[in-house]
Amino acid sequence: MNVDLYERIWMWGVAVMLTLFFGSTAAAAFSHQIHPPSHVETIDPKTVLGDPRFKPQGVSVDAQGRIHARIIGLMFTWLPPDMTVPADTPITFHLTSVDVTHGFEIVRTNGQSMVVPGYISQFTTQFAPGEYLIACNEYCGIGHHTMAGKLHVVPRGQWKAPTITASMSGGAHEH
Ligand code: CUA
């Protein structure tokens, strides 16, 4: 089959561009730990406030020593709106909404997910020490712009596990 030189240039051009597009997506995903925050777990928005998967609210440590942050979005606040976590430690976020779709964004980090009623979004990431603004980046109504929170990230040695965890584990042994 005779392919015109002009056509061959275009074919190679397309191949190079596709390689660049897919390659840059893959490189960004691995180097910046960009993750699709979906995690298909459902929940009844009407019973979220009593659901054991969102207890305790906020930061807690499980039996394996892993740190979780359970956060509920509602018009127009995050519950809880203020959290403190240790730096350079993986934190698993669990998020859901009791009303409409919100957007959970820890500004200047890769911690970001849509928060959709009926579903639990989950992602794990870690932070450098500092103060981070938690914003809602999905228009959710008249008070959307006021829906903000704070994430305090402190050096690991200065972080104290929430007291609820200390009492659950007996308080005497550190992992
Ligand atoms: Cu919640 Cu915008």
PDB file of N, CA and C in Angstrom, residues 24-66:
ATOM      1  N   SER A  24       1.917  12.076  29.636  1.00  0.00           N
ATOM      2  CA  SER A  24       1.919  13.153  30.634  1.00  0.00           C
ATOM      3  C   SER A  24       0.875  12.881  31.708  1.00  0.00           C
ATOM      4  N   THR A  25      -0.264  12.295  31.332  1.00  0.00           N
ATOM      5  CA  THR A  25      -1.283  11.941  32.327  1.00  0.00           C
ATOM      6  C   THR A  25      -0.722  10.910  33.300  1.00  0.00           C
ATOM      7  N   ALA A  26      -0.078   9.882  32.754  1.00  0.00           N
ATOM      8  CA  ALA A  26       0.485   8.833  33.611  1.00  0.00           C
ATOM      9  C   ALA A  26       1.589   9.397  34.495  1.00  0.00           C
ATOM     10  N   ALA A  27       2.471  10.240  33.914  1.00  0.00           N
ATOM     11  CA  ALA A  27       3.571  10.811  34.698  1.00  0.00           C
ATOM     12  C   ALA A  27       3.030  11.660  35.842  1.00  0.00           C
ATOM     13  N   ALA A  28       2.006  12.494  35.564  1.00  0.00           N
ATOM     14  CA  ALA A  28       1.429  13.342  36.610  1.00  0.00           C
ATOM     15  C   ALA A  28       0.785  12.478  37.690  1.00  0.00           C
ATOM     16  N   ALA A  29       0.081  11.426  37.266  1.00  0.00           N
ATOM     17  CA  ALA A  29      -0.606  10.566  38.231  1.00  0.00           C
ATOM     18  C   ALA A  29       0.392   9.937  39.193  1.00  0.00           C
ATOM     19  N   PHE A  30       1.535   9.474  38.666  1.00  0.00           N
ATOM     20  CA  PHE A  30       2.491   8.799  39.544  1.00  0.00           C
ATOM     21  C   PHE A  30       3.345   9.784  40.325  1.00  0.00           C
ATOM     22  N   SER A  31       3.810  10.855  39.676  1.00  0.00           N
ATOM     23  CA  SER A  31       4.738  11.740  40.389  1.00  0.00           C
ATOM     24  C   SER A  31       4.020  12.599  41.426  1.00  0.00           C
ATOM     25  N   HIS A  32       2.772  12.998  41.183  1.00  0.00           N
ATOM     26  CA  HIS A  32       2.046  13.821  42.160  1.00  0.00           C
ATOM     27  C   HIS A  32       1.014  13.025  42.930  1.00  0.00           C
ATOM     28  N   GLN A  33       1.007  11.720  42.768  1.00  0.00           N
ATOM     29  CA  GLN A  33       0.041  10.862  43.454  1.00  0.00           C
ATOM     30  C   GLN A  33      -1.386  11.349  43.239  1.00  0.00           C
ATOM     31  N   ILE A  34      -1.710  11.663  42.018  1.00  0.00           N
ATOM     32  CA  ILE A  34      -3.088  12.055  41.717  1.00  0.00           C
ATOM     33  C   ILE A  34      -3.919  10.788  41.622  1.00  0.00           C
ATOM     34  N   HIS A  35      -5.041  10.810  42.297  1.00  0.00           N
ATOM     35  CA  HIS A  35      -5.816   9.587  42.447  1.00  0.00           C
ATOM     36  C   HIS A  35      -7.269   9.870  42.127  1.00  0.00           C
ATOM     37  N   PRO A  36      -7.940   8.976  41.449  1.00  0.00           N
ATOM     38  CA  PRO A  36      -9.373   9.171  41.299  1.00  0.00           C
ATOM     39  C   PRO A  36     -10.016   8.909  42.659  1.00  0.00           C
ATOM     40  N   PRO A  37     -10.703   9.902  43.259  1.00  0.00           N
ATOM     41  CA  PRO A  37     -11.175   9.747  44.626  1.00  0.00           C
ATOM     42  C   PRO A  37     -12.471   8.947  44.743  1.00  0.00           C
ATOM     43  N   SER A  38     -12.881   8.285  43.690  1.00  0.00           N
ATOM     44  CA  SER A  38     -14.122   7.531  43.781  1.00  0.00           C
ATOM     45  C   SER A  38     -13.875   6.244  44.557  1.00  0.00           C
ATOM     46  N   HIS A  39     -14.889   5.780  45.174  1.00  0.00           N
ATOM     47  CA  HIS A  39     -14.795   4.607  46.015  1.00  0.00           C
ATOM     48  C   HIS A  39     -16.258   4.252  46.196  1.00  0.00           C
ATOM     49  N   VAL A  40     -16.720   3.280  45.440  1.00  0.00           N
ATOM     50  CA  VAL A  40     -18.166   3.100  45.316  1.00  0.00           C
ATOM     51  C   VAL A  40     -18.736   2.449  46.564  1.00  0.00           C
ATOM     52  N   GLU A  41     -19.054   3.302  47.510  1.00  0.00           N
ATOM     53  CA  GLU A  41     -19.673   2.841  48.740  1.00  0.00           C
ATOM     54  C   GLU A  41     -20.874   3.749  48.952  1.00  0.00           C
ATOM     55  N   THR A  42     -22.025   3.173  49.183  1.00  0.00           N
ATOM     56  CA  THR A  42     -23.230   3.989  49.288  1.00  0.00           C
ATOM     57  C   THR A  42     -23.626   4.175  50.754  1.00  0.00           C
ATOM     58  N   ILE A  43     -24.432   5.191  50.978  1.00  0.00           N
ATOM     59  CA  ILE A  43     -24.899   5.515  52.327  1.00  0.00           C
ATOM     60  C   ILE A  43     -26.216   6.267  52.169  1.00  0.00           C
ATOM     61  N   ASP A  44     -27.116   6.104  53.104  1.00  0.00           N
ATOM     62  CA  ASP A  44     -28.389   6.827  53.042  1.00  0.00           C
ATOM     63  C   ASP A  44     -28.178   8.232  53.595  1.00  0.00           C
ATOM     64  N   PRO A  45     -28.341   9.265  52.770  1.00  0.00           N
ATOM     65  CA  PRO A  45     -28.071  10.636  53.246  1.00  0.00           C
ATOM     66  C   PRO A  45     -28.898  11.000  54.474  1.00  0.00           C
ATOM     67  N   LYS A  46     -30.066  10.369  54.650  1.00  0.00           N
ATOM     68  CA  LYS A  46     -30.932  10.731  55.776  1.00  0.00           C
ATOM     69  C   LYS A  46     -30.395  10.217  57.112  1.00  0.00           C
ATOM     70  N   THR A  47     -29.564   9.164  57.066  1.00  0.00           N
ATOM     71  CA  THR A  47     -29.109   8.560  58.324  1.00  0.00           C
ATOM     72  C   THR A  47     -27.617   8.757  58.564  1.00  0.00           C
ATOM     73  N   VAL A  48     -26.989   9.646  57.754  1.00  0.00           N
ATOM     74  CA  VAL A  48     -25.539   9.857  57.868  1.00  0.00           C
ATOM     75  C   VAL A  48     -25.133  10.233  59.297  1.00  0.00           C
ATOM     76  N   LEU A  49     -25.916  11.132  59.911  1.00  0.00           N
ATOM     77  CA  LEU A  49     -25.500  11.649  61.224  1.00  0.00           C
ATOM     78  C   LEU A  49     -25.487  10.552  62.285  1.00  0.00           C
ATOM     79  N   GLY A  50     -26.229   9.465  62.090  1.00  0.00           N
ATOM     80  CA  GLY A  50     -26.216   8.374  63.054  1.00  0.00           C
ATOM     81  C   GLY A  50     -25.408   7.177  62.576  1.00  0.00           C
ATOM     82  N   ASP A  51     -24.828   7.260  61.382  1.00  0.00           N
ATOM     83  CA  ASP A  51     -24.153   6.103  60.801  1.00  0.00           C
ATOM     84  C   ASP A  51     -22.807   5.854  61.481  1.00  0.00           C
ATOM     85  N   PRO A  52     -22.539   4.588  61.890  1.00  0.00           N
ATOM     86  CA  PRO A  52     -21.279   4.303  62.570  1.00  0.00           C
ATOM     87  C   PRO A  52     -20.053   4.578  61.704  1.00  0.00           C
ATOM     88  N   ARG A  53     -20.218   4.595  60.375  1.00  0.00           N
ATOM     89  CA  ARG A  53     -19.059   4.870  59.512  1.00  0.00           C
ATOM     90  C   ARG A  53     -18.614   6.325  59.614  1.00  0.00           C
ATOM     91  N   PHE A  54     -19.458   7.178  60.203  1.00  0.00           N
ATOM     92  CA  PHE A  54     -19.057   8.573  60.410  1.00  0.00           C
ATOM     93  C   PHE A  54     -18.960   8.901  61.888  1.00  0.00           C
ATOM     94  N   LYS A  55     -18.616   7.852  62.665  1.00  0.00           N
ATOM     95  CA  LYS A  55     -18.375   8.051  64.085  1.00  0.00           C
ATOM     96  C   LYS A  55     -17.026   7.455  64.443  1.00  0.00           C
ATOM     97  N   PRO A  56     -16.142   8.135  65.130  1.00  0.00           N
ATOM     98  CA  PRO A  56     -16.320   9.534  65.501  1.00  0.00           C
ATOM     99  C   PRO A  56     -16.101  10.441  64.300  1.00  0.00           C
ATOM    100  N   GLN A  57     -16.747  11.602  64.328  1.00  0.00           N
ATOM    101  CA  GLN A  57     -16.497  12.612  63.305  1.00  0.00           C
ATOM    102  C   GLN A  57     -15.098  13.164  63.483  1.00  0.00           C
ATOM    103  N   GLY A  58     -14.484  13.531  62.382  1.00  0.00           N
ATOM    104  CA  GLY A  58     -13.164  14.140  62.459  1.00  0.00           C
ATOM    105  C   GLY A  58     -12.079  13.094  62.473  1.00  0.00           C
ATOM    106  N   VAL A  59     -10.972  13.419  63.147  1.00  0.00           N
ATOM    107  CA  VAL A  59      -9.764  12.608  63.064  1.00  0.00           C
ATOM    108  C   VAL A  59      -9.785  11.510  64.116  1.00  0.00           C
ATOM    109  N   SER A  60      -9.441  10.282  63.695  1.00  0.00           N
ATOM    110  CA  SER A  60      -9.341   9.181  64.643  1.00  0.00           C
ATOM    111  C   SER A  60      -8.273   8.199  64.154  1.00  0.00           C
ATOM    112  N   VAL A  61      -7.866   7.312  65.055  1.00  0.00           N
ATOM    113  CA  VAL A  61      -6.842   6.329  64.732  1.00  0.00           C
ATOM    114  C   VAL A  61      -7.472   4.949  64.877  1.00  0.00           C
ATOM    115  N   ASP A  62      -7.282   4.071  63.892  1.00  0.00           N
ATOM    116  CA  ASP A  62      -7.897   2.739  64.000  1.00  0.00           C
ATOM    117  C   ASP A  62      -6.960   1.769  64.732  1.00  0.00           C
ATOM    118  N   ALA A  63      -7.405   0.522  64.881  1.00  0.00           N
ATOM    119  CA  ALA A  63      -6.652  -0.460  65.655  1.00  0.00           C
ATOM    120  C   ALA A  63      -5.279  -0.741  65.037  1.00  0.00           C
ATOM    121  N   GLN A  64      -5.144  -0.513  63.728  1.00  0.00           N
ATOM    122  CA  GLN A  64      -3.853  -0.745  63.061  1.00  0.00           C
ATOM    123  C   GLN A  64      -2.962   0.502  63.100  1.00  0.00           C
ATOM    124  N   GLY A  65      -3.437   1.553  63.746  1.00  0.00           N
ATOM    125  CA  GLY A  65      -2.643   2.770  63.848  1.00  0.00           C
ATOM    126  C   GLY A  65      -2.786   3.696  62.657  1.00  0.00           C
ATOM    127  N   ARG A  66      -3.703   3.378  61.737  1.00  0.00           N
ATOM    128  CA  ARG A  66      -3.904   4.261  60.581  1.00  0.00           C
ATOM    129  C   ARG A  66      -4.830   5.405  60.961  1.00  0.00           C
TER     130      ARG A  66
END
